[in-house]
XYZ file of C-alpha atoms in Angstrom:
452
model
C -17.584 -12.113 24.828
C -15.892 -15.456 24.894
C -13.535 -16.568 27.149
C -10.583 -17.919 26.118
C -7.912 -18.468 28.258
C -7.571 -18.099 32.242
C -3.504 -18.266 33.415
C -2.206 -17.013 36.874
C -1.562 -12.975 37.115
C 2.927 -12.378 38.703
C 0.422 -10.556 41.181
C -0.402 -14.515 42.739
C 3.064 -15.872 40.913
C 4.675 -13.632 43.139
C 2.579 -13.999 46.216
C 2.835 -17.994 46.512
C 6.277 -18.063 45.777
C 7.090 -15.555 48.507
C 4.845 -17.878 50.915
C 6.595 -20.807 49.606
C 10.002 -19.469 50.233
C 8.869 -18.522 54.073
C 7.426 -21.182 54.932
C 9.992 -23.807 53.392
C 12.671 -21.790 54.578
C 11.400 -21.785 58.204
C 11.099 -25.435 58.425
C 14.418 -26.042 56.801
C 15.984 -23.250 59.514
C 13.722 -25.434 62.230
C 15.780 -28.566 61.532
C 18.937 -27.531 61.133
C 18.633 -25.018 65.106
C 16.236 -27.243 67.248
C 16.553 -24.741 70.313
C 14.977 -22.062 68.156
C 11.133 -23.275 68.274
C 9.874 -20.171 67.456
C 11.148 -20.589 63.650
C 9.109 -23.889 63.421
C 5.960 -21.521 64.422
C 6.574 -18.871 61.815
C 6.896 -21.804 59.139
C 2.949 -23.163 60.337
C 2.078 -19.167 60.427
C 3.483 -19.486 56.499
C 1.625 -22.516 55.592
C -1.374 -20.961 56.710
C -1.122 -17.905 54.766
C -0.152 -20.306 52.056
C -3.435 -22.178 52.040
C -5.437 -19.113 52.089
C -3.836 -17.501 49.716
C -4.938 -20.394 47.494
C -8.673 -20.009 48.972
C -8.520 -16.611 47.782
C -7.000 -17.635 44.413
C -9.575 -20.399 44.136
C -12.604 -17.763 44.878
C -10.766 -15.274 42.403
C -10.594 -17.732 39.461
C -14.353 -18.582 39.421
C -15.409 -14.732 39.419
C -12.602 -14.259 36.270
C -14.613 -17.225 34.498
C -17.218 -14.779 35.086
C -16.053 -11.922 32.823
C -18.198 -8.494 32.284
C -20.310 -8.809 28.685
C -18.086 -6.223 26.855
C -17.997 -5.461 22.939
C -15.755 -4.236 21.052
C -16.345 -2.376 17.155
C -13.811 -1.091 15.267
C -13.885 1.936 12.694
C -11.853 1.956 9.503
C -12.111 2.592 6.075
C -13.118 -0.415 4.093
C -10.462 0.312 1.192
C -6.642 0.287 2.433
C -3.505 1.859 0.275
C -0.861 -0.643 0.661
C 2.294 0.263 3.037
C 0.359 3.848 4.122
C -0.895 3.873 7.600
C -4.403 4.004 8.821
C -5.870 5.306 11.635
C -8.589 2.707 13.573
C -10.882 2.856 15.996
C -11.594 0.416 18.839
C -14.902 0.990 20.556
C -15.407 -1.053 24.252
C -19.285 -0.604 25.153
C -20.879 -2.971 28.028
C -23.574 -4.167 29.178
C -24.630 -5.166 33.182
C -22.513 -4.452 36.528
C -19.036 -3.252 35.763
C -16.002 -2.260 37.972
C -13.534 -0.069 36.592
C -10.435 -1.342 35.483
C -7.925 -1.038 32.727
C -7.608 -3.875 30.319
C -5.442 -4.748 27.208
C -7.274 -4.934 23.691
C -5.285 -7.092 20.885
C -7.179 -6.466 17.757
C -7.176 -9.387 14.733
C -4.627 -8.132 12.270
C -2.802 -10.755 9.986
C 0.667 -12.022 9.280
C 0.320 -9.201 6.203
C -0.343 -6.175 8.633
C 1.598 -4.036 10.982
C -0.035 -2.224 13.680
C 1.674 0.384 16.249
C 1.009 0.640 19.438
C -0.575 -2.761 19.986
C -1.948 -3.832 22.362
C -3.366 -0.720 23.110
C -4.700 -0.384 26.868
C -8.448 1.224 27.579
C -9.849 2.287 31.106
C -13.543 1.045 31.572
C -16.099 3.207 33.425
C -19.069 1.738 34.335
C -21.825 3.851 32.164
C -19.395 5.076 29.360
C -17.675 4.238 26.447
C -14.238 3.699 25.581
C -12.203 4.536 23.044
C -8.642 3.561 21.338
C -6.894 4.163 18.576
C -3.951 2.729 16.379
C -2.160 3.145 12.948
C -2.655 -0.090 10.711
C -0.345 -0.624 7.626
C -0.833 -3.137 5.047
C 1.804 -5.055 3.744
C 0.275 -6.864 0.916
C -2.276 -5.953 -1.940
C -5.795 -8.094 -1.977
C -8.753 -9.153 -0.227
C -7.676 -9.226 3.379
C -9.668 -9.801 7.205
C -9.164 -8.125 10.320
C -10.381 -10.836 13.160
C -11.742 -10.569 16.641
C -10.414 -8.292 18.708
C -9.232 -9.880 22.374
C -9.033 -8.167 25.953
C -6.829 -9.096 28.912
C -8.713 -8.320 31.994
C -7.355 -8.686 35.345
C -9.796 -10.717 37.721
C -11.579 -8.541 40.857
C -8.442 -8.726 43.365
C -6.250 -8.929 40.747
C -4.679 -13.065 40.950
C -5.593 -13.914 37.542
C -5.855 -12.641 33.788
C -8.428 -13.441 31.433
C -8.067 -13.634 27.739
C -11.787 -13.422 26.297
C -12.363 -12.566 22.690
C -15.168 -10.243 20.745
C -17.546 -11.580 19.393
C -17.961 -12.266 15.103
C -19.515 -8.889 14.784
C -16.015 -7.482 14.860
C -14.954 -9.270 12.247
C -13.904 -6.827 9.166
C -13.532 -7.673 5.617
C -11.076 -5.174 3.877
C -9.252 -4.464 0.398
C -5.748 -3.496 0.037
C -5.619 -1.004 -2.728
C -2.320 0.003 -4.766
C -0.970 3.340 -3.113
C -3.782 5.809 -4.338
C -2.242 8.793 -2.814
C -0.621 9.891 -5.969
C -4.225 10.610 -7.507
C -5.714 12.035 -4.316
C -2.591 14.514 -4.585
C -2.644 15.370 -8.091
C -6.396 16.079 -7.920
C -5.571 18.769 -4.830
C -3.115 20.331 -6.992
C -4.531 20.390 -10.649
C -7.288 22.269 -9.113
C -4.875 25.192 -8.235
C -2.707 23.800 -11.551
C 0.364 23.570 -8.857
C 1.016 19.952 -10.747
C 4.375 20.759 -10.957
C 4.799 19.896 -7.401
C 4.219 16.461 -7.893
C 6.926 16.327 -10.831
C 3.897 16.786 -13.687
C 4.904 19.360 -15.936
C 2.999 21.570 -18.138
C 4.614 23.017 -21.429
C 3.148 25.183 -24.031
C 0.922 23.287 -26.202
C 2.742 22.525 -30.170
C 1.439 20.951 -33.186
C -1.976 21.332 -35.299
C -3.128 18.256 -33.443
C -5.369 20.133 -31.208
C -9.036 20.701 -31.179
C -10.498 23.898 -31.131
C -11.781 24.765 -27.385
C -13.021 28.730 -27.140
C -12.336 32.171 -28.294
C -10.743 34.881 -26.231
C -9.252 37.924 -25.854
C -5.778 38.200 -27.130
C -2.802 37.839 -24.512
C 0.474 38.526 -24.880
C 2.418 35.539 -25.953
C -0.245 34.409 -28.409
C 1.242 33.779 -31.844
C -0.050 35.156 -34.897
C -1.155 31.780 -35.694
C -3.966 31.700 -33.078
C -5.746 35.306 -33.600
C -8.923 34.421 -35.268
C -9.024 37.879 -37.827
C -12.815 37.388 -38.298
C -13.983 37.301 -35.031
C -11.301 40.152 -34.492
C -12.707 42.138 -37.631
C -16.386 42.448 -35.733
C -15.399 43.394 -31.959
C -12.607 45.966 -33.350
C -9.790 43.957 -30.635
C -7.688 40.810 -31.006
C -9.615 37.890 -30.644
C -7.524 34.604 -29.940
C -8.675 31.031 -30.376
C -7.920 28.524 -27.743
C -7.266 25.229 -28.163
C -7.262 22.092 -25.509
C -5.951 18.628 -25.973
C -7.345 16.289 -28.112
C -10.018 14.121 -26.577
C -11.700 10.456 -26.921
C -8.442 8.809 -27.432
C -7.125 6.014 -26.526
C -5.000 4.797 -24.089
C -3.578 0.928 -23.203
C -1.167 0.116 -20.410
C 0.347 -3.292 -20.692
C 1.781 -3.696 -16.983
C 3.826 -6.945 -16.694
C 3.470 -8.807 -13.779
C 6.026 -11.635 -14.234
C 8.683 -12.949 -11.935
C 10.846 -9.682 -13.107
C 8.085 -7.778 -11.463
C 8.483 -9.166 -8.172
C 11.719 -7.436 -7.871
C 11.878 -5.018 -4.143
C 14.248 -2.119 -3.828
C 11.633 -1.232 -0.596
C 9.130 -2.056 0.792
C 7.221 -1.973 -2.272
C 7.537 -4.279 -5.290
C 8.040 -3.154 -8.898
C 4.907 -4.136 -9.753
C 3.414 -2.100 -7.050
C 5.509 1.063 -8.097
C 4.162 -0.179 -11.545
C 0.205 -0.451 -10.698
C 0.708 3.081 -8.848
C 2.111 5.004 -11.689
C -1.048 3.184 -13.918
C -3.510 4.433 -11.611
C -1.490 8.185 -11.998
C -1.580 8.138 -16.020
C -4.826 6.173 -15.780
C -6.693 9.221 -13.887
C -4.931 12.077 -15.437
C -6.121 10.403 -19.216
C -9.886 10.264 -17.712
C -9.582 13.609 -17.163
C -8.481 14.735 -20.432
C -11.342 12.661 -21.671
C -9.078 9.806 -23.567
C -10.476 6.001 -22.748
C -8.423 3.703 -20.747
C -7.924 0.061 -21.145
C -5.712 -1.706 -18.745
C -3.919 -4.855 -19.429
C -2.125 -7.248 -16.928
C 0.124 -10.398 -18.452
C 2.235 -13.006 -16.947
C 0.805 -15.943 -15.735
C -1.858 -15.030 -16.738
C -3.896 -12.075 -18.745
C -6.227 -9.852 -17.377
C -7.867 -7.456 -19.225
C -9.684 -4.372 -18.098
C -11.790 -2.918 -21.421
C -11.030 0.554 -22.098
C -14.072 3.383 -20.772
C -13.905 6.516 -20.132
C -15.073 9.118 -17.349
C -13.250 9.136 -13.999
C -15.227 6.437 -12.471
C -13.325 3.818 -14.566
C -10.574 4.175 -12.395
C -12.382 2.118 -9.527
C -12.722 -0.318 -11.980
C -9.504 -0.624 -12.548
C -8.502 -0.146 -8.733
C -10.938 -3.183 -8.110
C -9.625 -4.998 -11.098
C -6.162 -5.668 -10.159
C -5.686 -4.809 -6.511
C -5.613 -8.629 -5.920
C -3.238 -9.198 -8.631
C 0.321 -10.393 -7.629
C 3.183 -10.863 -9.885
C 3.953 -14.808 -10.760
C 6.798 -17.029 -10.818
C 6.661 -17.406 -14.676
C 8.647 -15.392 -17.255
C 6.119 -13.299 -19.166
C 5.541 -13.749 -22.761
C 5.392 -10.097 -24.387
C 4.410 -11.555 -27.686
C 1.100 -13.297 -26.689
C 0.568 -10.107 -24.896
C 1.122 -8.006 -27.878
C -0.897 -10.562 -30.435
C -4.206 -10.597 -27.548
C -4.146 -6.461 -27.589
C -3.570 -6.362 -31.361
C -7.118 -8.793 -30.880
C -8.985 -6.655 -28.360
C -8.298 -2.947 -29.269
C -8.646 -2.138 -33.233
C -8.577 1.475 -33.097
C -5.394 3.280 -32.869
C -4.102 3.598 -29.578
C -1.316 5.089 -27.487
C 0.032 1.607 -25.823
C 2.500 1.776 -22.786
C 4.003 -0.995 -21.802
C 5.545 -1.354 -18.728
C 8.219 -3.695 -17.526
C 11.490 -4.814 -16.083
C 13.833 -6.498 -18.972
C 16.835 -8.128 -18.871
C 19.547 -9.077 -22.289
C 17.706 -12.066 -22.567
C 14.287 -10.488 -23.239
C 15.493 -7.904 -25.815
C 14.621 -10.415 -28.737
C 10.962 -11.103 -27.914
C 10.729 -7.556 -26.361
C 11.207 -5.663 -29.343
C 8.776 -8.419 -31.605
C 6.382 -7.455 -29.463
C 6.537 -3.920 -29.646
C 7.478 -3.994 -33.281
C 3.724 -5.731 -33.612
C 2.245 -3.303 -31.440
C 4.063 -0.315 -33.456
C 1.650 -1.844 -36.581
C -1.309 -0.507 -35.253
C -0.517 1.700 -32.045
C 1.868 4.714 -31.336
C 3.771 2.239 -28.867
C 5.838 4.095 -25.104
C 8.101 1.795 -23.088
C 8.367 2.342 -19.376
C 11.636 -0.106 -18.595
C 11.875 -0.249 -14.721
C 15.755 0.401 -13.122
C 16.695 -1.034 -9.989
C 18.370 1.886 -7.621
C 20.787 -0.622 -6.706
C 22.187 0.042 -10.009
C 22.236 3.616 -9.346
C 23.663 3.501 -5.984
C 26.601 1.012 -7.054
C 27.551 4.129 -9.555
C 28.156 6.103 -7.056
C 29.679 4.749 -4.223
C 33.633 4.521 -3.695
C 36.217 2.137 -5.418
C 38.371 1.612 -2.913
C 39.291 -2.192 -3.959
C 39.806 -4.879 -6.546
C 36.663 -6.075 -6.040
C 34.428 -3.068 -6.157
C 36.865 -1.927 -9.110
C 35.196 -5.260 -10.681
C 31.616 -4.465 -9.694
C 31.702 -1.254 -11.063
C 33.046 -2.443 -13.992
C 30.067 -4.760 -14.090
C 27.382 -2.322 -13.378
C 28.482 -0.006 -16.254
C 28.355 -2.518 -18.909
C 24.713 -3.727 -17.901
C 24.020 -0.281 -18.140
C 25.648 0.497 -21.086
C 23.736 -2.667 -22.275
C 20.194 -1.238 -21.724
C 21.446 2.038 -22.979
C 22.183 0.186 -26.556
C 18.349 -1.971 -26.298
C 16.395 1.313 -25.593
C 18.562 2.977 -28.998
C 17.685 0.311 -30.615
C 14.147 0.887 -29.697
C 13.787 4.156 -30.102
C 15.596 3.693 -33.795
C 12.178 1.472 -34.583
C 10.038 4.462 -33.644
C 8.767 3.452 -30.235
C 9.093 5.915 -27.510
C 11.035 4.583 -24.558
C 11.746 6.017 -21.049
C 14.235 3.812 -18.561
C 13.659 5.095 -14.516
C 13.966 3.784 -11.260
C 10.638 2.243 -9.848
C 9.866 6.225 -8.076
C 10.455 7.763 -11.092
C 8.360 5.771 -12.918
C 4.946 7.223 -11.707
C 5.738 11.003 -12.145
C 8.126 9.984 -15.843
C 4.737 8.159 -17.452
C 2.281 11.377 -16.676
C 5.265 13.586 -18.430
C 5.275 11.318 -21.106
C 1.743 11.359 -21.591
C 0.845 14.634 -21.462
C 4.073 15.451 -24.214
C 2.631 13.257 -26.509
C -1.152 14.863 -26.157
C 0.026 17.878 -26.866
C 2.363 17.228 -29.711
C -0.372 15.849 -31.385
C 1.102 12.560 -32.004
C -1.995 10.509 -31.789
């Protein structure tokens, strides 16, 4: 432990200044009645109890230098999802003589995290341990530090507090992860295929794209189509032929993190509703055995090289949970020319953004260069404020003129993502919670058509 700070407790605030006002008080009443000598007594009987008070205080403050060795440790997972709340741990051991008291803890967190209740407040028995507890929520994606925990302790009669701090060893380096929730959900349900929970739908299978998985017994429902005759010819019964998706394709997500990304309609940005629904599509294609290459342009590029198996998605997770969206407007072409560079083989590219009239041009260059090589998807992120001002009542001039506005933006975007779709590209325009559960729909519709 390390002492900090050592201020006055209201316990001894309150005490002197209720001597102070006696005794002062006593003297001032001895001057202004003369006859009454017995006031001028009380006022010395104050003065005493004044200066021993501050004896006492003075004997108090040198044993609340003197603070008991405590430690604190703290238990949390090392890998945060940003804006959920996590439960920690705050562990108070000792070591020597110790009274029992109750004390304050303030633990370390950062301008970036929210923590509730705090401080929390721990009674110490001598010989045991104790324990509190607290929900932490991260505001920010990246690298981020939880420092030294402090305790307020009262001094031994109670005149003073003391502010002493832990020592380094409960110092703890954490990541803030994108919101990985989604995955942990969708893996709970596709076990018991209840996907459709989450949004995720499943629809029959269509298209000869499809690789030949098992036979089977006939079920009703089967077409004609699937009943293998030969295999039916030998065991005297209809024998069906299963199919699954195709596997060992490829998949590329171009997320955009730009200044257009940087957009909030809560407490999340669009680029973190963006890297959520990446992580989503990103797991679901390792599952179905596709690779997954993930690339990042604004600023700057950053390129994750597609793998497959369900580990590479904590490569991905640890390749752009730092990454914040810039102040720059992104460049969609140089995007489009450095993944026409890095991925040869036919691909399923999504691309996933937030455009405005002025980006239409370069948008659709860029996708019209990706459409060379790739089967090409745009995700274009709505704000809900857009969606909310639809809805909500004209009752004046002025809202008549801002819904007047809203509806030719929108009827704007609606004419870009015709356009789009005109060139062949695949397009899907959502709000920023849409977008997660709208890309694995997509997906999946395009596996099993066969498209790739």
């Amino acid at each position: 432990m390390t002492l900090r700070h050592v201020y006055p407790a209201r316990r001894l605030l309150a005490l002197v200044s209720g001597l102070a006002v006696l005794a002062f008080g006593s003297a001032l009443a001895g001057a202004w009645f003369p006859a009454a000598h017995w006031l001028e007594q009380q006022s010395q009987v104050w003065l005493a109890a004044l200066v021993l008070l501050g004896v006492l205080a003075g004997a108090d403050y040198w044993r609340a230098r003197r603070p008991p060795r405590l430690s604190v440790t703290r238990k949390l997972p090392g890998n945060l999802p940003v804006g959920k709340s996590t439960r920690v741990e705050l562990t108070v051991s000792h070591e020597g003589p110790l009274r029992p008291q109750v004390i304050e803890i303030f633990d370390g967190i950062t301008t970036t995290m929210e923590a509730t209740p705090l401080p929390c407040t721990v009674a110490l028995r001598p010989g045991h341990l104790s324990r509190a507890h607290y929900q932490l929520r991260a505001l920010e994606r990246g690298p981020d530090r939880l420092g030294a925990a402090q305790l307020r302790l009262q001094s031994p009669w109670g005149l003073w507090q003391t502010i002493c701090s832990s020592d380094r060893q409960a110092q703890s380096e954490i990541k803030v992860f994108p919101d990985f929730a989604a995955i942990a959900a969708y893996t709970l349900l596709a076990t018991d295929n209840h996907t459709s929970q989450l949004g995720i739908k499943k629809k029959p299978r269509r298209g000869e794209g499809m690789e030949f998985h098992q036979l089977r017994e006939y079920r009703k429902g089967d077409s004609l189509r699937q009943v293998d005759w030969k295999a039916t010819s030998r065991r005297h019964h209809l024998i069906s032929k299963e199919y699954q998706d195709e596997r060992d394709q490829q998949v590329l997500l171009l997320v955009d993190s730009g200044r257009r990304m940087r957009a909030k309609d809560d407490s999340l940005s669009h680029f973190d509703h963006s890297l959520n629904a990446t992580l989503l599509v990103s797991y679901i294609a390792l599952r179905q055995g596709d690779s997954v290459g993930v690339l990042s342009f604004g600023e700057n590029l950053r390129w994750i090289p597609g793998q497959k198996g369900v580990g590479h998605v904590n490569t991905i997770l640890n390749g752009l949970y730092d990454l914040q969206p810039g102040v720059s407007a992104s460049d969609y072409v140089t995007a489009a020319t450095y993944m026409m560079g890095a991925q040869r083989k036919r691909s399923l590219a999504i691309v996933v953004t937030n455009t405005r009239d002025e980006d239409v041009d370069e948008l659709v260059a860029a996708l019209n260069l990706l459409r060379s090589r790739h089967l090409v998807l745009l995700a274009n992120i709505r704000e809900k404020a857009l969606d909310r001002a639809c809805i909500e009542p004209v009752d004046t001039f002025e809202d008549a003129l801002r819904y007047s506005g809203v509806q030719h933006y929108l009827e704007s975007r609606r004419q870009t993502q015709r356009q789009i779709v005109s060139r062949g590209i695949y397009s899907i325009d959502c709000t920023p919670e849409q977008l997660a559960v709208r890309l694995a729909n997509s997906y999946l519709e395009i596996k099993r058509a066969g498209l790739l």
